[in-house]
C-alpha cells in the first residue's frame, strides 16, 4: 500500500479518536454538576461512556477484521434483527422517554434500534445495488427494496421519530440517486413521504406546532437561546474545560444534542472550529475512499456511510444554530450516546476494512 492510499484511513482513525476524546471530556464537563447535585455521583456519565467507548473500539475492530464477503453473508441476519427490534419497541419492550418509544432499557445501558437499523439497511442497500445495478430502474426489480425501505421507515416514524425517518430516507435516496435511479421514482417516493409525514403531523399535532413555531415565532426556543449564551460566553479561547458553568446550570442536553454549545463555552470559537475541521476531514476521507473503490457494493456502502454522517452533522449543527427546528440528532463521535457510538464504530470499522484493498 502506498503512502497516498494509506492517507485516508489514517485520517479517519485520527479524527475518530480525537473527536471521541473531545466528546468524552465534554460529556464529563457538561454532566458532572448535574449528577453530583441529583445523585451525588459527578462521574456517573463519564464512567458509563468509558464503557461504551471500550465496547465501540472492539466492535469497530471486529468489523475491520471481518472478511467483506462474510459480512455480506450476514446482511439477511442483520436486516431481520433490525426489523424485529423495531417491532419489539411497540410490543411493550421499549421505554417511553419524552413521549417517544425509541430505546430498550437494560439497566446499566440502553440501546436504540433505529441506529442499528440504519447500518443493516445501508448494508442491504449496497448489496442490492451491486446485484441489481443493470436493472435498477426496472420497477419489478426495485419494488422489494422499496418494500423493505418502507417498512423500516414506517416503524421509525411510528415511534414517533419524524427526524430520524427523514434522515434515513434522505440517505437512502441520495445513494440510489448517485447510482442512477430515475428521478421520477425518487419523486414518487418523496411524494409518498410528504403524505405520510402529513398524516403523522395530524396524529401528533405537537410536532406541527414545533415546525410552526420555528417559522412564525420571532423568539428563540429556550434550549437554543441558552445554547447561544453558552457559545458566546466562551469567546475565542473558552473558559477552560470544566469551568464553563452556564451549560451545566441552564442548558438541557448540553452533553448530547447541544454538545457543540458546551464545547464553545469550554474551548471557545477555536474549539468549535477544531471539531468542525475534524468532522470535515473525516467525511472528506470517507467519500475519497468511496470514489476509489471499484465494486458497486463497496462504493454504495461507503457512500451511504458518508451521507449518513454528513446529514447527521448538518442537522445537529443547524439545530443548534437555529437554522432548522430543533431535532434530537446527536453529533457523530462527539455527543454522548452509547448506541450511536457503537453503531458508528461498526460503520467506521467496515469502511476501514474495505479500504484495505486500495
GROMACS .gro file of C-alpha atoms in nm:
model
  358
    1UNK     CA    1   0.000   0.000   0.000
    2UNK     CA    2   0.140   0.337  -0.099
    3UNK     CA    3   0.151   0.636   0.130
    4UNK     CA    4  -0.110   0.804  -0.086
    5UNK     CA    5  -0.354   0.517  -0.044
    6UNK     CA    6  -0.289   0.492   0.330
    7UNK     CA    7  -0.368   0.859   0.388
    8UNK     CA    8  -0.749   0.843   0.410
    9UNK     CA    9  -0.774   0.552   0.658
   10UNK     CA   10  -0.515   0.720   0.878
   11UNK     CA   11  -0.712   1.046   0.875
   12UNK     CA   12  -1.035   0.859   0.959
   13UNK     CA   13  -0.874   0.682   1.255
   14UNK     CA   14  -0.707   1.000   1.381
   15UNK     CA   15  -1.021   1.216   1.351
   16UNK     CA   16  -1.244   0.950   1.507
   17UNK     CA   17  -1.022   0.909   1.813
   18UNK     CA   18  -0.976   1.284   1.868
   19UNK     CA   19  -1.349   1.352   1.829
   20UNK     CA   20  -1.438   1.074   2.074
   21UNK     CA   21  -1.182   1.208   2.321
   22UNK     CA   22  -1.326   1.559   2.295
   23UNK     CA   23  -1.675   1.414   2.339
   24UNK     CA   24  -1.565   1.220   2.647
   25UNK     CA   25  -1.412   1.528   2.810
   26UNK     CA   26  -1.714   1.744   2.729
   27UNK     CA   27  -1.957   1.475   2.846
   28UNK     CA   28  -1.790   1.492   3.187
   29UNK     CA   29  -1.768   1.872   3.182
   30UNK     CA   30  -2.134   1.918   3.093
   31UNK     CA   31  -2.279   1.649   3.320
   32UNK     CA   32  -2.070   1.634   3.639
   33UNK     CA   33  -2.252   1.915   3.824
   34UNK     CA   34  -2.600   1.781   3.741
   35UNK     CA   35  -2.521   1.425   3.850
   36UNK     CA   36  -2.345   1.548   4.163
   37UNK     CA   37  -2.644   1.764   4.263
   38UNK     CA   38  -2.907   1.498   4.195
   39UNK     CA   39  -2.730   1.169   4.262
   40UNK     CA   40  -2.404   1.255   4.437
   41UNK     CA   41  -2.210   1.092   4.151
   42UNK     CA   42  -2.030   1.357   3.942
   43UNK     CA   43  -1.856   1.094   3.726
   44UNK     CA   44  -2.165   0.881   3.662
   45UNK     CA   45  -2.199   0.963   3.291
   46UNK     CA   46  -1.823   0.962   3.239
   47UNK     CA   47  -1.795   0.606   3.371
   48UNK     CA   48  -2.083   0.484   3.154
   49UNK     CA   49  -1.941   0.649   2.845
   50UNK     CA   50  -1.599   0.495   2.904
   51UNK     CA   51  -1.767   0.154   2.889
   52UNK     CA   52  -1.936   0.245   2.560
   53UNK     CA   53  -1.604   0.366   2.419
   54UNK     CA   54  -1.428   0.041   2.506
   55UNK     CA   55  -1.713  -0.163   2.358
   56UNK     CA   56  -1.711   0.056   2.045
   57UNK     CA   57  -1.338   0.004   1.998
   58UNK     CA   58  -1.371  -0.375   1.994
   59UNK     CA   59  -1.685  -0.362   1.779
   60UNK     CA   60  -1.505  -0.140   1.528
   61UNK     CA   61  -1.206  -0.372   1.534
   62UNK     CA   62  -1.432  -0.670   1.465
   63UNK     CA   63  -1.590  -0.506   1.161
   64UNK     CA   64  -1.247  -0.400   1.040
   65UNK     CA   65  -1.110  -0.753   1.065
   66UNK     CA   66  -1.408  -0.942   0.924
   67UNK     CA   67  -1.383  -1.050   0.562
   68UNK     CA   68  -1.610  -0.824   0.350
   69UNK     CA   69  -1.771  -1.129   0.190
   70UNK     CA   70  -1.850  -1.281   0.529
   71UNK     CA   71  -2.001  -0.950   0.635
   72UNK     CA   72  -2.210  -0.958   0.321
   73UNK     CA   73  -2.339  -1.304   0.413
   74UNK     CA   74  -2.461  -1.164   0.746
   75UNK     CA   75  -2.682  -0.898   0.583
   76UNK     CA   76  -3.008  -1.103   0.598
   77UNK     CA   77  -2.946  -1.168   0.969
   78UNK     CA   78  -2.872  -0.803   1.044
   79UNK     CA   79  -3.175  -0.681   0.848
   80UNK     CA   80  -3.408  -0.933   1.015
   81UNK     CA   81  -3.280  -0.837   1.360
   82UNK     CA   82  -3.324  -0.467   1.283
   83UNK     CA   83  -3.690  -0.515   1.185
   84UNK     CA   84  -3.758  -0.741   1.485
   85UNK     CA   85  -3.601  -0.484   1.721
   86UNK     CA   86  -3.808  -0.201   1.574
   87UNK     CA   87  -4.129  -0.404   1.605
   88UNK     CA   88  -4.040  -0.505   1.962
   89UNK     CA   89  -4.034  -0.140   2.064
   90UNK     CA   90  -4.411  -0.131   2.013
   91UNK     CA   91  -4.481  -0.462   2.186
   92UNK     CA   92  -4.404  -0.336   2.534
   93UNK     CA   93  -4.028  -0.387   2.531
   94UNK     CA   94  -3.938  -0.023   2.465
   95UNK     CA   95  -3.930   0.258   2.719
   96UNK     CA   96  -4.113   0.587   2.675
   97UNK     CA   97  -3.884   0.887   2.711
   98UNK     CA   98  -4.024   1.235   2.644
   99UNK     CA   99  -4.322   1.092   2.459
  100UNK     CA  100  -4.126   0.865   2.223
  101UNK     CA  101  -4.059   0.491   2.239
  102UNK     CA  102  -3.713   0.457   2.084
  103UNK     CA  103  -3.499   0.268   2.335
  104UNK     CA  104  -3.458  -0.065   2.508
  105UNK     CA  105  -3.351  -0.021   2.868
  106UNK     CA  106  -3.117  -0.286   3.009
  107UNK     CA  107  -3.042  -0.116   3.339
  108UNK     CA  108  -2.681  -0.004   3.313
  109UNK     CA  109  -2.715   0.072   2.943
  110UNK     CA  110  -2.976   0.138   2.677
  111UNK     CA  111  -2.999   0.054   2.308
  112UNK     CA  112  -3.165   0.246   2.023
  113UNK     CA  113  -3.268   0.003   1.745
  114UNK     CA  114  -3.301   0.280   1.485
  115UNK     CA  115  -2.922   0.327   1.488
  116UNK     CA  116  -2.865  -0.041   1.414
  117UNK     CA  117  -3.143  -0.043   1.151
  118UNK     CA  118  -2.958   0.225   0.953
  119UNK     CA  119  -2.644   0.015   0.948
  120UNK     CA  120  -2.832  -0.301   0.848
  121UNK     CA  121  -3.029  -0.131   0.571
  122UNK     CA  122  -2.729   0.050   0.421
  123UNK     CA  123  -2.553  -0.288   0.400
  124UNK     CA  124  -2.864  -0.435   0.237
  125UNK     CA  125  -2.893  -0.138   0.000
  126UNK     CA  126  -2.528  -0.172  -0.106
  127UNK     CA  127  -2.572  -0.545  -0.169
  128UNK     CA  128  -2.893  -0.482  -0.367
  129UNK     CA  129  -2.729  -0.217  -0.586
  130UNK     CA  130  -2.437  -0.448  -0.662
  131UNK     CA  131  -2.665  -0.739  -0.758
  132UNK     CA  132  -2.926  -0.538  -0.948
  133UNK     CA  133  -2.730  -0.244  -1.085
  134UNK     CA  134  -2.806  -0.313  -1.452
  135UNK     CA  135  -3.180  -0.333  -1.386
  136UNK     CA  136  -3.207  -0.081  -1.103
  137UNK     CA  137  -3.473   0.116  -1.291
  138UNK     CA  138  -3.692  -0.188  -1.357
  139UNK     CA  139  -3.994  -0.136  -1.132
  140UNK     CA  140  -4.038  -0.510  -1.070
  141UNK     CA  141  -3.677  -0.535  -0.959
  142UNK     CA  142  -3.673  -0.230  -0.733
  143UNK     CA  143  -4.009  -0.299  -0.560
  144UNK     CA  144  -3.868  -0.543  -0.299
  145UNK     CA  145  -3.612  -0.282  -0.196
  146UNK     CA  146  -3.884  -0.016  -0.166
  147UNK     CA  147  -4.095  -0.256   0.039
  148UNK     CA  148  -3.822  -0.317   0.298
  149UNK     CA  149  -3.734   0.053   0.289
  150UNK     CA  150  -4.098   0.146   0.355
  151UNK     CA  151  -4.138  -0.100   0.642
  152UNK     CA  152  -3.833   0.033   0.826
  153UNK     CA  153  -3.925   0.398   0.758
  154UNK     CA  154  -4.279   0.348   0.891
  155UNK     CA  155  -4.151   0.168   1.201
  156UNK     CA  156  -3.921   0.462   1.272
  157UNK     CA  157  -4.196   0.719   1.209
  158UNK     CA  158  -4.436   0.535   1.442
  159UNK     CA  159  -4.206   0.572   1.746
  160UNK     CA  160  -4.264   0.867   1.667
  161UNK     CA  161  -3.930   0.982   1.525
  162UNK     CA  162  -4.001   1.205   1.227
  163UNK     CA  163  -3.650   1.347   1.215
  164UNK     CA  164  -3.491   1.003   1.231
  165UNK     CA  165  -3.715   0.880   0.949
  166UNK     CA  166  -3.632   1.187   0.741
  167UNK     CA  167  -3.260   1.125   0.792
  168UNK     CA  168  -3.298   0.758   0.697
  169UNK     CA  169  -3.500   0.837   0.382
  170UNK     CA  170  -3.264   1.112   0.267
  171UNK     CA  171  -2.956   0.889   0.296
  172UNK     CA  172  -3.121   0.606   0.102
  173UNK     CA  173  -3.246   0.835  -0.176
  174UNK     CA  174  -2.905   1.002  -0.213
  175UNK     CA  175  -2.732   0.666  -0.253
  176UNK     CA  176  -2.990   0.546  -0.505
  177UNK     CA  177  -2.965   0.875  -0.696
  178UNK     CA  178  -2.588   0.861  -0.744
  179UNK     CA  179  -2.621   0.503  -0.869
  180UNK     CA  180  -2.868   0.606  -1.136
  181UNK     CA  181  -3.219   0.559  -1.001
  182UNK     CA  182  -3.469   0.753  -1.211
  183UNK     CA  183  -3.565   1.091  -1.073
  184UNK     CA  184  -3.931   1.001  -1.137
  185UNK     CA  185  -3.905   0.713  -0.889
  186UNK     CA  186  -3.737   0.941  -0.636
  187UNK     CA  187  -4.014   1.196  -0.691
  188UNK     CA  188  -4.280   0.931  -0.623
  189UNK     CA  189  -4.104   0.828  -0.301
  190UNK     CA  190  -4.079   1.192  -0.191
  191UNK     CA  191  -4.448   1.248  -0.265
  192UNK     CA  192  -4.541   0.940  -0.059
  193UNK     CA  193  -4.313   1.068   0.214
  194UNK     CA  194  -4.492   1.403   0.222
  195UNK     CA  195  -4.827   1.223   0.255
  196UNK     CA  196  -4.701   1.000   0.538
  197UNK     CA  197  -4.537   1.289   0.723
  198UNK     CA  198  -4.857   1.495   0.687
  199UNK     CA  199  -5.057   1.213   0.845
  200UNK     CA  200  -4.805   1.194   1.130
  201UNK     CA  201  -4.845   1.567   1.192
  202UNK     CA  202  -5.222   1.514   1.213
  203UNK     CA  203  -5.179   1.236   1.469
  204UNK     CA  204  -4.909   1.425   1.662
  205UNK     CA  205  -5.004   1.796   1.629
  206UNK     CA  206  -4.731   1.895   1.876
  207UNK     CA  207  -4.476   1.813   1.602
  208UNK     CA  208  -4.655   2.052   1.365
  209UNK     CA  209  -4.663   2.313   1.640
  210UNK     CA  210  -4.284   2.291   1.672
  211UNK     CA  211  -4.246   2.349   1.297
  212UNK     CA  212  -4.498   2.634   1.301
  213UNK     CA  213  -4.322   2.799   1.594
  214UNK     CA  214  -3.991   2.784   1.408
  215UNK     CA  215  -4.141   2.954   1.102
  216UNK     CA  216  -4.359   3.218   1.268
  217UNK     CA  217  -4.215   3.279   1.614
  218UNK     CA  218  -3.957   3.554   1.649
  219UNK     CA  219  -3.848   3.426   1.991
  220UNK     CA  220  -3.576   3.162   2.018
  221UNK     CA  221  -3.668   2.830   2.185
  222UNK     CA  222  -3.534   2.808   2.539
  223UNK     CA  223  -3.268   2.547   2.457
  224UNK     CA  224  -3.141   2.732   2.150
  225UNK     CA  225  -3.132   3.060   2.344
  226UNK     CA  226  -2.930   2.904   2.625
  227UNK     CA  227  -2.700   2.740   2.371
  228UNK     CA  228  -2.623   3.077   2.212
  229UNK     CA  229  -2.542   3.223   2.553
  230UNK     CA  230  -2.306   2.934   2.627
  231UNK     CA  231  -2.136   2.973   2.289
  232UNK     CA  232  -2.100   3.349   2.329
  233UNK     CA  233  -1.968   3.310   2.684
  234UNK     CA  234  -1.673   3.106   2.562
  235UNK     CA  235  -1.537   3.380   2.341
  236UNK     CA  236  -1.235   3.294   2.127
  237UNK     CA  237  -1.045   3.065   2.362
  238UNK     CA  238  -1.313   2.944   2.605
  239UNK     CA  239  -1.332   2.940   2.982
  240UNK     CA  240  -1.138   2.617   3.017
  241UNK     CA  241  -1.252   2.256   3.048
  242UNK     CA  242  -1.492   2.224   3.341
  243UNK     CA  243  -1.500   2.599   3.401
  244UNK     CA  244  -1.794   2.674   3.173
  245UNK     CA  245  -2.069   2.657   3.435
  246UNK     CA  246  -2.354   2.808   3.230
  247UNK     CA  247  -2.413   2.491   3.025
  248UNK     CA  248  -2.429   2.282   3.344
  249UNK     CA  249  -2.683   2.507   3.511
  250UNK     CA  250  -2.911   2.627   3.231
  251UNK     CA  251  -2.861   2.426   2.909
  252UNK     CA  252  -3.057   2.098   2.878
  253UNK     CA  253  -2.884   1.814   2.690
  254UNK     CA  254  -2.552   2.000   2.695
  255UNK     CA  255  -2.370   1.666   2.670
  256UNK     CA  256  -2.596   1.534   2.397
  257UNK     CA  257  -2.771   1.728   2.118
  258UNK     CA  258  -2.619   2.061   2.223
  259UNK     CA  259  -2.266   1.944   2.298
  260UNK     CA  260  -2.123   2.191   2.045
  261UNK     CA  261  -2.251   2.470   2.275
  262UNK     CA  262  -2.072   2.304   2.566
  263UNK     CA  263  -1.754   2.290   2.359
  264UNK     CA  264  -1.797   2.655   2.269
  265UNK     CA  265  -1.821   2.761   2.634
  266UNK     CA  266  -1.525   2.549   2.746
  267UNK     CA  267  -1.295   2.575   2.444
  268UNK     CA  268  -1.424   2.883   2.267
  269UNK     CA  269  -1.465   2.951   1.898
  270UNK     CA  270  -1.133   2.780   1.826
  271UNK     CA  271  -1.255   2.461   1.995
  272UNK     CA  272  -1.575   2.462   1.788
  273UNK     CA  273  -1.371   2.528   1.474
  274UNK     CA  274  -1.139   2.237   1.558
  275UNK     CA  275  -1.434   1.999   1.592
  276UNK     CA  276  -1.584   2.115   1.261
  277UNK     CA  277  -1.248   2.072   1.083
  278UNK     CA  278  -1.206   1.721   1.224
  279UNK     CA  279  -1.560   1.628   1.113
  280UNK     CA  280  -1.495   1.771   0.766
  281UNK     CA  281  -1.170   1.572   0.731
  282UNK     CA  282  -1.348   1.257   0.845
  283UNK     CA  283  -1.628   1.296   0.590
  284UNK     CA  284  -1.391   1.400   0.312
  285UNK     CA  285  -1.176   1.090   0.370
  286UNK     CA  286  -1.480   0.860   0.366
  287UNK     CA  287  -1.601   0.999   0.034
  288UNK     CA  288  -1.246   0.984  -0.103
  289UNK     CA  289  -1.233   0.612  -0.025
  290UNK     CA  290  -1.575   0.562  -0.184
  291UNK     CA  291  -1.457   0.722  -0.507
  292UNK     CA  292  -1.154   0.492  -0.524
  293UNK     CA  293  -1.342   0.165  -0.475
  294UNK     CA  294  -1.442  -0.015  -0.794
  295UNK     CA  295  -1.702  -0.258  -0.659
  296UNK     CA  296  -2.062  -0.133  -0.651
  297UNK     CA  297  -2.131  -0.299  -0.315
  298UNK     CA  298  -1.829  -0.139  -0.155
  299UNK     CA  299  -1.886   0.202  -0.314
  300UNK     CA  300  -2.253   0.211  -0.218
  301UNK     CA  301  -2.185   0.118   0.144
  302UNK     CA  302  -1.908   0.374   0.188
  303UNK     CA  303  -2.110   0.646   0.013
  304UNK     CA  304  -2.404   0.559   0.241
  305UNK     CA  305  -2.178   0.594   0.544
  306UNK     CA  306  -2.054   0.932   0.425
  307UNK     CA  307  -2.406   1.060   0.356
  308UNK     CA  308  -2.532   0.938   0.694
  309UNK     CA  309  -2.258   1.110   0.891
  310UNK     CA  310  -2.279   1.427   0.679
  311UNK     CA  311  -2.654   1.471   0.723
  312UNK     CA  312  -2.636   1.395   1.097
  313UNK     CA  313  -2.366   1.661   1.137
  314UNK     CA  314  -2.562   1.920   0.938
  315UNK     CA  315  -2.889   1.853   1.123
  316UNK     CA  316  -2.717   1.877   1.462
  317UNK     CA  317  -2.528   2.197   1.385
  318UNK     CA  318  -2.820   2.362   1.203
  319UNK     CA  319  -3.045   2.283   1.502
  320UNK     CA  320  -2.801   2.437   1.750
  321UNK     CA  321  -2.762   2.749   1.533
  322UNK     CA  322  -3.141   2.767   1.478
  323UNK     CA  323  -3.127   2.723   1.101
  324UNK     CA  324  -3.382   2.440   1.126
  325UNK     CA  325  -3.626   2.334   1.401
  326UNK     CA  326  -3.455   2.161   1.692
  327UNK     CA  327  -3.423   1.787   1.635
  328UNK     CA  328  -3.273   1.534   1.874
  329UNK     CA  329  -2.986   1.431   1.646
  330UNK     CA  330  -2.651   1.365   1.805
  331UNK     CA  331  -2.321   1.497   1.670
  332UNK     CA  332  -2.140   1.183   1.548
  333UNK     CA  333  -1.849   1.071   1.770
  334UNK     CA  334  -1.887   1.378   1.992
  335UNK     CA  335  -2.229   1.373   2.159
  336UNK     CA  336  -2.299   1.135   2.444
  337UNK     CA  337  -2.487   0.835   2.308
  338UNK     CA  338  -2.392   0.472   2.352
  339UNK     CA  339  -2.596   0.324   2.066
  340UNK     CA  340  -2.480   0.594   1.828
  341UNK     CA  341  -2.114   0.544   1.918
  342UNK     CA  342  -2.125   0.164   1.888
  343UNK     CA  343  -2.305   0.173   1.551
  344UNK     CA  344  -2.074   0.447   1.422
  345UNK     CA  345  -1.784   0.219   1.514
  346UNK     CA  346  -1.947  -0.052   1.300
  347UNK     CA  347  -1.959   0.187   1.005
  348UNK     CA  348  -1.602   0.309   1.051
  349UNK     CA  349  -1.466  -0.042   1.104
  350UNK     CA  350  -1.640  -0.169   0.790
  351UNK     CA  351  -1.520   0.131   0.584
  352UNK     CA  352  -1.161   0.081   0.701
  353UNK     CA  353  -1.190  -0.290   0.624
  354UNK     CA  354  -1.297  -0.213   0.269
  355UNK     CA  355  -1.015   0.042   0.233
  356UNK     CA  356  -0.751  -0.230   0.284
  357UNK     CA  357  -0.778  -0.332  -0.080
  358UNK     CA  358  -0.679   0.014  -0.207
   0.00000   0.00000   0.00000
